[in-house]
């Protein structure tokens, strides 16, 4: 774990708690999927918690975040309501999108989450658009686009980086490189391992970061945020990590090629939560604090599940709401 970080112990404690919340929340979502209570596809970020936590801890509530199909962690790290998240994946009217979006369509405008989009790479031009809007309005906001390594193979990744660089837009491109685009390993899709240099042809500086080290992610993001706020334009962060579960659903996907079978064990030894906990213990934090955090998070997740289960489904008569424009009565 990064040893020269200037992150305070108070902030590291907060980030540790956020990562535990994401982990326990997703483990519960996994259980609910296996029980058949959750019917929508769920893409879990277990093992990747340090990226969402480190990035969102380095921006403010007023800054904008765009997530993709694997965005429970982004939602929670940015301050999204836990109850509203569980209710959404259970399709209840009290969900953050009214029970209409499910796991991949989350929103919490009150904390700067303008939406999560399951289309590969769709978050990238959206973040550029919101950054352009804030620059035109002369607002001091920064926009963040989260996306996977597979998104860098879409054309509008490069189009967006070029536009953002040309207009020096305050946007941070965060590539969560977990080495797999669905079930295809990075080495089967790229001759060179150089995603962090993808922005160079457009004049966008890039940095490769240990995505399992929350301190490294936070520090890299903080520098990119400062650069954006100074009007110096976008930054690309390639955060290397590994998802413990399969592309979609709770399974481990150990049957997906020999590579993943051999890789998972090594990546589990680099658990981002364990790394943060070890650093806190080095700073004198007692083990009893971790037990307390664990119990508090478990209680919060239990409460959220209970809330969602007793919440109603959307009313049948609301089926066409938000589909067709309804003129105001004169």
mmCIF file of C-alpha atoms in Angstrom:
data_model
loop_
_atom_site.group_PDB
_atom_site.id
_atom_site.type_symbol
_atom_site.label_atom_id
_atom_site.label_comp_id
_atom_site.label_asym_id
_atom_site.label_seq_id
_atom_site.Cartn_x
_atom_site.Cartn_y
_atom_site.Cartn_z
ATOM 1 C CA UNK A 1 0.000 0.000 0.000
ATOM 2 C CA UNK A 2 1.140 3.564 -0.779
ATOM 3 C CA UNK A 3 3.303 4.790 2.105
ATOM 4 C CA UNK A 4 3.872 8.442 1.159
ATOM 5 C CA UNK A 5 0.216 9.470 0.987
ATOM 6 C CA UNK A 6 -0.870 12.624 2.783
ATOM 7 C CA UNK A 7 -4.326 11.181 3.512
ATOM 8 C CA UNK A 8 -5.346 11.724 7.145
ATOM 9 C CA UNK A 9 -6.238 8.824 9.397
ATOM 10 C CA UNK A 10 -9.764 10.236 9.690
ATOM 11 C CA UNK A 11 -10.219 10.096 5.913
ATOM 12 C CA UNK A 12 -8.721 6.613 5.679
ATOM 13 C CA UNK A 13 -11.147 5.463 8.370
ATOM 14 C CA UNK A 14 -14.011 6.889 6.337
ATOM 15 C CA UNK A 15 -12.791 5.251 3.134
ATOM 16 C CA UNK A 16 -12.354 1.911 4.901
ATOM 17 C CA UNK A 17 -15.940 2.101 6.108
ATOM 18 C CA UNK A 18 -17.171 2.955 2.606
ATOM 19 C CA UNK A 19 -15.382 -0.045 1.125
ATOM 20 C CA UNK A 20 -16.850 -2.333 3.792
ATOM 21 C CA UNK A 21 -20.316 -0.930 3.008
ATOM 22 C CA UNK A 22 -19.894 -1.597 -0.710
ATOM 23 C CA UNK A 23 -18.607 -5.131 -0.066
ATOM 24 C CA UNK A 24 -21.351 -6.106 2.386
ATOM 25 C CA UNK A 25 -24.072 -4.497 0.275
ATOM 26 C CA UNK A 26 -22.988 -6.405 -2.817
ATOM 27 C CA UNK A 27 -22.604 -9.673 -0.936
ATOM 28 C CA UNK A 28 -26.211 -9.229 0.186
ATOM 29 C CA UNK A 29 -27.313 -8.402 -3.364
ATOM 30 C CA UNK A 30 -25.552 -11.590 -4.473
ATOM 31 C CA UNK A 31 -27.519 -13.588 -1.882
ATOM 32 C CA UNK A 32 -30.788 -12.005 -3.017
ATOM 33 C CA UNK A 33 -29.972 -12.896 -6.622
ATOM 34 C CA UNK A 34 -29.427 -16.531 -5.672
ATOM 35 C CA UNK A 35 -32.718 -16.520 -3.727
ATOM 36 C CA UNK A 36 -34.540 -15.237 -6.800
ATOM 37 C CA UNK A 37 -35.711 -12.043 -5.112
ATOM 38 C CA UNK A 38 -33.706 -9.884 -7.501
ATOM 39 C CA UNK A 39 -34.752 -10.482 -11.103
ATOM 40 C CA UNK A 40 -32.642 -7.888 -12.936
ATOM 41 C CA UNK A 41 -29.047 -8.525 -14.087
ATOM 42 C CA UNK A 42 -26.541 -7.476 -11.419
ATOM 43 C CA UNK A 43 -22.880 -6.756 -12.151
ATOM 44 C CA UNK A 44 -20.903 -6.837 -8.915
ATOM 45 C CA UNK A 45 -17.732 -4.870 -8.144
ATOM 46 C CA UNK A 46 -16.565 -7.035 -5.234
ATOM 47 C CA UNK A 47 -12.771 -6.711 -5.170
ATOM 48 C CA UNK A 48 -12.820 -3.321 -6.931
ATOM 49 C CA UNK A 49 -14.107 -1.197 -4.024
ATOM 50 C CA UNK A 50 -10.972 0.952 -3.674
ATOM 51 C CA UNK A 51 -11.494 2.669 -7.039
ATOM 52 C CA UNK A 52 -15.012 3.969 -6.431
ATOM 53 C CA UNK A 53 -14.081 4.906 -2.865
ATOM 54 C CA UNK A 54 -10.794 6.624 -3.633
ATOM 55 C CA UNK A 55 -12.152 8.602 -6.583
ATOM 56 C CA UNK A 56 -15.386 9.724 -4.924
ATOM 57 C CA UNK A 57 -13.541 10.705 -1.747
ATOM 58 C CA UNK A 58 -11.409 13.103 -3.790
ATOM 59 C CA UNK A 59 -14.348 14.995 -5.322
ATOM 60 C CA UNK A 60 -17.117 17.012 -3.700
ATOM 61 C CA UNK A 61 -20.825 16.374 -3.476
ATOM 62 C CA UNK A 62 -21.345 19.088 -6.106
ATOM 63 C CA UNK A 63 -19.132 17.294 -8.650
ATOM 64 C CA UNK A 64 -20.732 14.974 -11.195
ATOM 65 C CA UNK A 65 -20.223 11.221 -11.518
ATOM 66 C CA UNK A 66 -21.322 8.945 -14.349
ATOM 67 C CA UNK A 67 -21.281 5.180 -13.845
ATOM 68 C CA UNK A 68 -21.773 2.139 -16.027
ATOM 69 C CA UNK A 69 -23.336 -1.287 -15.622
ATOM 70 C CA UNK A 70 -21.143 -2.141 -12.574
ATOM 71 C CA UNK A 71 -21.947 0.911 -10.457
ATOM 72 C CA UNK A 72 -23.352 -0.054 -7.055
ATOM 73 C CA UNK A 73 -19.979 0.981 -5.620
ATOM 74 C CA UNK A 74 -19.926 4.339 -7.409
ATOM 75 C CA UNK A 75 -23.427 5.085 -6.152
ATOM 76 C CA UNK A 76 -22.612 4.295 -2.527
ATOM 77 C CA UNK A 77 -19.169 5.936 -2.540
ATOM 78 C CA UNK A 78 -20.612 9.200 -3.873
ATOM 79 C CA UNK A 79 -23.220 9.247 -1.096
ATOM 80 C CA UNK A 80 -26.234 7.566 -2.682
ATOM 81 C CA UNK A 81 -28.890 6.306 -0.270
ATOM 82 C CA UNK A 82 -28.451 2.636 0.674
ATOM 83 C CA UNK A 83 -32.164 2.023 1.128
ATOM 84 C CA UNK A 84 -32.924 3.515 -2.281
ATOM 85 C CA UNK A 85 -30.286 1.296 -3.911
ATOM 86 C CA UNK A 86 -31.625 -1.982 -2.486
ATOM 87 C CA UNK A 87 -35.197 -0.923 -3.254
ATOM 88 C CA UNK A 88 -34.191 -0.191 -6.846
ATOM 89 C CA UNK A 89 -32.574 -3.564 -7.498
ATOM 90 C CA UNK A 90 -35.705 -5.175 -5.997
ATOM 91 C CA UNK A 91 -37.861 -3.135 -8.380
ATOM 92 C CA UNK A 92 -39.712 -1.175 -5.704
ATOM 93 C CA UNK A 93 -41.290 2.255 -6.064
ATOM 94 C CA UNK A 94 -39.036 3.621 -3.292
ATOM 95 C CA UNK A 95 -35.936 2.894 -5.353
ATOM 96 C CA UNK A 96 -33.658 5.648 -6.567
ATOM 97 C CA UNK A 97 -35.177 5.351 -10.062
ATOM 98 C CA UNK A 98 -38.661 4.516 -8.868
ATOM 99 C CA UNK A 99 -38.160 0.804 -9.411
ATOM 100 C CA UNK A 100 -37.921 1.297 -13.176
ATOM 101 C CA UNK A 101 -34.180 1.048 -13.694
ATOM 102 C CA UNK A 102 -32.909 -1.861 -11.657
ATOM 103 C CA UNK A 103 -29.249 -2.483 -10.935
ATOM 104 C CA UNK A 104 -27.815 -0.759 -14.009
ATOM 105 C CA UNK A 105 -29.837 2.487 -14.020
ATOM 106 C CA UNK A 106 -29.074 4.315 -10.775
ATOM 107 C CA UNK A 107 -29.456 8.017 -10.110
ATOM 108 C CA UNK A 108 -29.025 10.367 -7.160
ATOM 109 C CA UNK A 109 -28.898 13.908 -8.468
ATOM 110 C CA UNK A 110 -28.824 15.305 -4.929
ATOM 111 C CA UNK A 111 -25.250 13.990 -4.520
ATOM 112 C CA UNK A 112 -24.076 14.466 -8.100
ATOM 113 C CA UNK A 113 -24.845 11.038 -9.560
ATOM 114 C CA UNK A 114 -26.483 12.031 -12.828
ATOM 115 C CA UNK A 115 -26.978 8.456 -13.936
ATOM 116 C CA UNK A 116 -25.454 5.054 -14.589
ATOM 117 C CA UNK A 117 -25.672 3.682 -18.104
ATOM 118 C CA UNK A 118 -25.223 0.014 -19.104
ATOM 119 C CA UNK A 119 -24.213 0.774 -22.702
ATOM 120 C CA UNK A 120 -20.466 0.186 -22.991
ATOM 121 C CA UNK A 121 -18.548 3.497 -23.006
ATOM 122 C CA UNK A 122 -21.759 5.572 -22.870
ATOM 123 C CA UNK A 123 -20.632 7.286 -19.665
ATOM 124 C CA UNK A 124 -17.647 8.829 -21.426
ATOM 125 C CA UNK A 125 -19.362 11.331 -23.777
ATOM 126 C CA UNK A 126 -21.973 12.045 -21.103
ATOM 127 C CA UNK A 127 -19.276 13.128 -18.663
ATOM 128 C CA UNK A 128 -17.689 15.261 -21.376
ATOM 129 C CA UNK A 129 -21.086 16.844 -21.994
ATOM 130 C CA UNK A 130 -21.651 17.667 -18.343
ATOM 131 C CA UNK A 131 -18.115 19.065 -18.115
ATOM 132 C CA UNK A 132 -18.783 21.263 -21.145
ATOM 133 C CA UNK A 133 -22.020 22.488 -19.567
ATOM 134 C CA UNK A 134 -20.314 23.409 -16.292
ATOM 135 C CA UNK A 135 -17.539 25.220 -18.150
ATOM 136 C CA UNK A 136 -20.061 27.246 -20.157
ATOM 137 C CA UNK A 137 -21.886 28.084 -16.916
ATOM 138 C CA UNK A 138 -18.570 28.915 -15.231
ATOM 139 C CA UNK A 139 -19.312 26.490 -12.418
ATOM 140 C CA UNK A 140 -16.386 24.986 -10.460
ATOM 141 C CA UNK A 141 -17.574 21.398 -10.919
ATOM 142 C CA UNK A 142 -15.589 18.413 -12.128
ATOM 143 C CA UNK A 143 -17.153 15.499 -14.005
ATOM 144 C CA UNK A 144 -15.990 11.881 -13.618
ATOM 145 C CA UNK A 145 -16.592 9.040 -16.068
ATOM 146 C CA UNK A 146 -16.172 5.487 -14.762
ATOM 147 C CA UNK A 147 -15.761 2.775 -17.413
ATOM 148 C CA UNK A 148 -14.103 -0.586 -17.940
ATOM 149 C CA UNK A 149 -11.134 -1.523 -20.087
ATOM 150 C CA UNK A 150 -13.450 -2.784 -22.820
ATOM 151 C CA UNK A 151 -14.869 0.725 -23.247
ATOM 152 C CA UNK A 152 -11.512 1.966 -24.532
ATOM 153 C CA UNK A 153 -12.170 -0.090 -27.673
ATOM 154 C CA UNK A 154 -15.221 1.985 -28.599
ATOM 155 C CA UNK A 155 -14.815 4.851 -31.047
ATOM 156 C CA UNK A 156 -16.400 7.517 -28.896
ATOM 157 C CA UNK A 157 -13.773 6.928 -26.205
ATOM 158 C CA UNK A 158 -11.210 8.615 -28.458
ATOM 159 C CA UNK A 159 -13.698 11.160 -29.802
ATOM 160 C CA UNK A 160 -14.542 12.195 -26.246
ATOM 161 C CA UNK A 161 -10.918 12.462 -25.115
ATOM 162 C CA UNK A 162 -10.126 14.609 -28.129
ATOM 163 C CA UNK A 163 -13.047 16.989 -27.529
ATOM 164 C CA UNK A 164 -12.291 17.229 -23.812
ATOM 165 C CA UNK A 165 -8.641 18.029 -24.490
ATOM 166 C CA UNK A 166 -9.442 20.528 -27.233
ATOM 167 C CA UNK A 167 -11.681 22.552 -24.919
ATOM 168 C CA UNK A 168 -9.696 21.838 -21.716
ATOM 169 C CA UNK A 169 -12.792 20.451 -20.037
ATOM 170 C CA UNK A 170 -12.811 19.607 -16.295
ATOM 171 C CA UNK A 171 -13.345 15.868 -16.698
ATOM 172 C CA UNK A 172 -11.555 12.832 -15.276
ATOM 173 C CA UNK A 173 -11.661 9.559 -17.200
ATOM 174 C CA UNK A 174 -11.393 6.618 -14.785
ATOM 175 C CA UNK A 175 -10.731 3.292 -16.492
ATOM 176 C CA UNK A 176 -11.397 0.444 -14.063
ATOM 177 C CA UNK A 177 -9.182 -2.100 -15.775
ATOM 178 C CA UNK A 178 -10.138 -5.457 -14.288
ATOM 179 C CA UNK A 179 -8.405 -7.180 -17.224
ATOM 180 C CA UNK A 180 -11.601 -8.651 -18.676
ATOM 181 C CA UNK A 181 -14.111 -7.293 -21.165
ATOM 182 C CA UNK A 182 -16.943 -9.624 -20.260
ATOM 183 C CA UNK A 183 -15.044 -12.940 -20.617
ATOM 184 C CA UNK A 184 -12.176 -11.864 -22.874
ATOM 185 C CA UNK A 185 -8.795 -11.153 -21.261
ATOM 186 C CA UNK A 186 -6.911 -7.954 -22.062
ATOM 187 C CA UNK A 187 -4.054 -9.887 -23.707
ATOM 188 C CA UNK A 188 -6.513 -11.411 -26.166
ATOM 189 C CA UNK A 189 -7.683 -7.938 -27.247
ATOM 190 C CA UNK A 190 -4.537 -5.799 -27.162
ATOM 191 C CA UNK A 191 -1.032 -6.370 -28.468
ATOM 192 C CA UNK A 192 0.369 -3.775 -26.045
ATOM 193 C CA UNK A 193 -0.501 -3.249 -22.383
ATOM 194 C CA UNK A 194 -0.668 0.545 -22.555
ATOM 195 C CA UNK A 195 -4.193 1.740 -21.784
ATOM 196 C CA UNK A 196 -2.776 4.480 -19.565
ATOM 197 C CA UNK A 197 -1.238 6.025 -22.707
ATOM 198 C CA UNK A 198 -4.482 5.999 -24.702
ATOM 199 C CA UNK A 199 -4.936 9.727 -24.273
ATOM 200 C CA UNK A 200 -1.480 10.731 -25.530
ATOM 201 C CA UNK A 201 -2.533 11.233 -29.195
ATOM 202 C CA UNK A 202 -5.154 13.693 -27.927
ATOM 203 C CA UNK A 203 -2.944 15.494 -25.434
ATOM 204 C CA UNK A 204 -4.573 13.881 -22.386
ATOM 205 C CA UNK A 205 -2.064 12.819 -19.709
ATOM 206 C CA UNK A 206 -2.514 9.354 -18.277
ATOM 207 C CA UNK A 207 -1.444 7.527 -15.151
ATOM 208 C CA UNK A 208 -1.537 3.863 -14.164
ATOM 209 C CA UNK A 209 -2.657 3.368 -10.562
ATOM 210 C CA UNK A 210 -2.881 0.372 -8.237
ATOM 211 C CA UNK A 211 -6.665 0.108 -8.174
ATOM 212 C CA UNK A 212 -6.595 -2.035 -5.028
ATOM 213 C CA UNK A 213 -4.819 0.662 -3.013
ATOM 214 C CA UNK A 214 -7.388 3.238 -1.930
ATOM 215 C CA UNK A 215 -4.654 5.703 -0.944
ATOM 216 C CA UNK A 216 -3.027 5.537 -4.382
ATOM 217 C CA UNK A 217 -6.394 6.008 -6.082
ATOM 218 C CA UNK A 218 -7.284 8.946 -3.861
ATOM 219 C CA UNK A 219 -3.954 10.707 -4.388
ATOM 220 C CA UNK A 220 -4.025 10.270 -8.167
ATOM 221 C CA UNK A 221 -7.604 11.525 -8.340
ATOM 222 C CA UNK A 222 -6.893 14.496 -6.096
ATOM 223 C CA UNK A 223 -4.098 15.593 -8.446
ATOM 224 C CA UNK A 224 -6.365 15.178 -11.473
ATOM 225 C CA UNK A 225 -9.113 17.178 -9.756
ATOM 226 C CA UNK A 226 -6.718 20.007 -8.936
ATOM 227 C CA UNK A 227 -5.530 20.048 -12.531
ATOM 228 C CA UNK A 228 -9.098 20.172 -13.839
ATOM 229 C CA UNK A 229 -10.098 22.989 -11.471
ATOM 230 C CA UNK A 230 -7.081 25.009 -12.605
ATOM 231 C CA UNK A 231 -8.444 24.875 -16.141
ATOM 232 C CA UNK A 232 -5.736 22.546 -17.424
ATOM 233 C CA UNK A 233 -8.146 19.969 -18.840
ATOM 234 C CA UNK A 234 -8.795 16.246 -18.529
ATOM 235 C CA UNK A 235 -6.789 13.350 -17.076
ATOM 236 C CA UNK A 236 -6.994 9.623 -17.764
ATOM 237 C CA UNK A 237 -6.507 7.252 -14.804
ATOM 238 C CA UNK A 238 -6.062 3.550 -15.501
ATOM 239 C CA UNK A 239 -6.803 1.768 -12.220
ATOM 240 C CA UNK A 240 -5.656 -1.866 -12.312
ATOM 241 C CA UNK A 241 -7.864 -4.229 -10.350
ATOM 242 C CA UNK A 242 -9.781 -7.515 -10.563
ATOM 243 C CA UNK A 243 -13.420 -8.400 -10.033
ATOM 244 C CA UNK A 244 -13.886 -11.412 -7.785
ATOM 245 C CA UNK A 245 -17.266 -12.392 -9.192
ATOM 246 C CA UNK A 246 -18.195 -13.127 -12.793
ATOM 247 C CA UNK A 247 -19.100 -10.596 -15.443
ATOM 248 C CA UNK A 248 -22.742 -10.700 -14.339
ATOM 249 C CA UNK A 249 -24.360 -12.389 -11.364
ATOM 250 C CA UNK A 250 -22.934 -13.925 -8.186
ATOM 251 C CA UNK A 251 -20.910 -16.767 -9.749
ATOM 252 C CA UNK A 252 -17.102 -16.741 -9.627
ATOM 253 C CA UNK A 253 -16.781 -17.675 -13.325
ATOM 254 C CA UNK A 254 -13.802 -19.914 -12.624
ATOM 255 C CA UNK A 255 -14.612 -21.888 -15.764
ATOM 256 C CA UNK A 256 -13.860 -18.857 -17.958
ATOM 257 C CA UNK A 257 -10.473 -19.913 -19.257
ATOM 258 C CA UNK A 258 -7.355 -20.984 -17.400
ATOM 259 C CA UNK A 259 -6.189 -17.406 -16.820
ATOM 260 C CA UNK A 260 -9.026 -16.406 -14.512
ATOM 261 C CA UNK A 261 -8.751 -19.624 -12.490
ATOM 262 C CA UNK A 262 -5.098 -18.882 -11.824
ATOM 263 C CA UNK A 263 -5.500 -15.145 -11.265
ATOM 264 C CA UNK A 264 -8.344 -14.972 -8.749
ATOM 265 C CA UNK A 265 -6.424 -16.365 -5.780
ATOM 266 C CA UNK A 266 -3.539 -13.937 -6.220
ATOM 267 C CA UNK A 267 -5.862 -10.963 -6.528
ATOM 268 C CA UNK A 268 -7.817 -11.977 -3.427
ATOM 269 C CA UNK A 269 -4.568 -11.720 -1.476
ATOM 270 C CA UNK A 270 -4.515 -8.042 -2.541
ATOM 271 C CA UNK A 271 -7.940 -7.363 -1.008
ATOM 272 C CA UNK A 272 -8.309 -3.553 -0.884
ATOM 273 C CA UNK A 273 -10.188 -3.670 2.419
ATOM 274 C CA UNK A 274 -7.514 -5.774 4.110
ATOM 275 C CA UNK A 275 -4.826 -3.389 2.830
ATOM 276 C CA UNK A 276 -6.634 -0.355 4.265
ATOM 277 C CA UNK A 277 -7.210 -2.161 7.550
ATOM 278 C CA UNK A 278 -3.536 -3.071 7.823
ATOM 279 C CA UNK A 279 -2.537 0.563 7.289
ATOM 280 C CA UNK A 280 -4.980 1.696 9.977
ATOM 281 C CA UNK A 281 -3.602 -0.878 12.412
ATOM 282 C CA UNK A 282 -0.093 0.438 11.726
ATOM 283 C CA UNK A 283 -1.416 3.842 12.796
ATOM 284 C CA UNK A 284 -2.709 2.415 16.067
ATOM 285 C CA UNK A 285 -6.366 1.801 15.247
ATOM 286 C CA UNK A 286 -7.673 -1.034 17.441
ATOM 287 C CA UNK A 287 -9.169 -4.207 15.995
ATOM 288 C CA UNK A 288 -12.357 -3.534 17.968
ATOM 289 C CA UNK A 289 -13.057 -0.583 15.654
ATOM 290 C CA UNK A 290 -13.161 -2.871 12.623
ATOM 291 C CA UNK A 291 -15.595 -5.163 14.417
ATOM 292 C CA UNK A 292 -17.796 -2.180 15.268
ATOM 293 C CA UNK A 293 -17.750 -0.925 11.678
ATOM 294 C CA UNK A 294 -18.614 -4.397 10.424
ATOM 295 C CA UNK A 295 -21.572 -4.690 12.793
ATOM 296 C CA UNK A 296 -22.847 -1.191 11.976
ATOM 297 C CA UNK A 297 -22.630 -1.830 8.238
ATOM 298 C CA UNK A 298 -24.381 -5.186 8.548
ATOM 299 C CA UNK A 299 -27.201 -3.524 10.492
ATOM 300 C CA UNK A 300 -27.534 -0.808 7.855
ATOM 301 C CA UNK A 301 -27.700 -3.388 5.054
ATOM 302 C CA UNK A 302 -30.281 -5.440 6.992
ATOM 303 C CA UNK A 303 -32.348 -2.292 7.470
ATOM 304 C CA UNK A 304 -32.142 -1.450 3.759
ATOM 305 C CA UNK A 305 -33.263 -4.928 2.717
ATOM 306 C CA UNK A 306 -36.169 -4.844 5.180
ATOM 307 C CA UNK A 307 -37.172 -1.401 3.899
ATOM 308 C CA UNK A 308 -37.083 -2.583 0.299
ATOM 309 C CA UNK A 309 -39.078 -5.738 1.022
ATOM 310 C CA UNK A 310 -41.909 -3.809 2.648
ATOM 311 C CA UNK A 311 -41.945 -1.144 -0.079
ATOM 312 C CA UNK A 312 -44.605 -1.345 -2.810
ATOM 313 C CA UNK A 313 -44.008 -2.100 -6.444
ATOM 314 C CA UNK A 314 -44.699 0.738 -8.898
ATOM 315 C CA UNK A 315 -48.437 1.153 -9.531
ATOM 316 C CA UNK A 316 -49.613 -0.509 -12.772
ATOM 317 C CA UNK A 317 -51.239 2.744 -13.896
ATOM 318 C CA UNK A 318 -47.815 4.404 -13.859
ATOM 319 C CA UNK A 319 -46.525 2.091 -16.595
ATOM 320 C CA UNK A 320 -46.387 4.781 -19.270
ATOM 321 C CA UNK A 321 -45.060 7.541 -17.012
ATOM 322 C CA UNK A 322 -41.790 8.997 -18.334
ATOM 323 C CA UNK A 323 -42.388 7.340 -21.719
ATOM 324 C CA UNK A 324 -44.582 9.853 -23.511
ATOM 325 C CA UNK A 325 -44.687 13.595 -23.049
ATOM 326 C CA UNK A 326 -47.834 14.680 -21.262
ATOM 327 C CA UNK A 327 -48.795 18.281 -22.062
ATOM 328 C CA UNK A 328 -49.704 20.363 -19.082
ATOM 329 C CA UNK A 329 -53.408 21.031 -18.681
ATOM 330 C CA UNK A 330 -54.450 24.516 -19.773
#
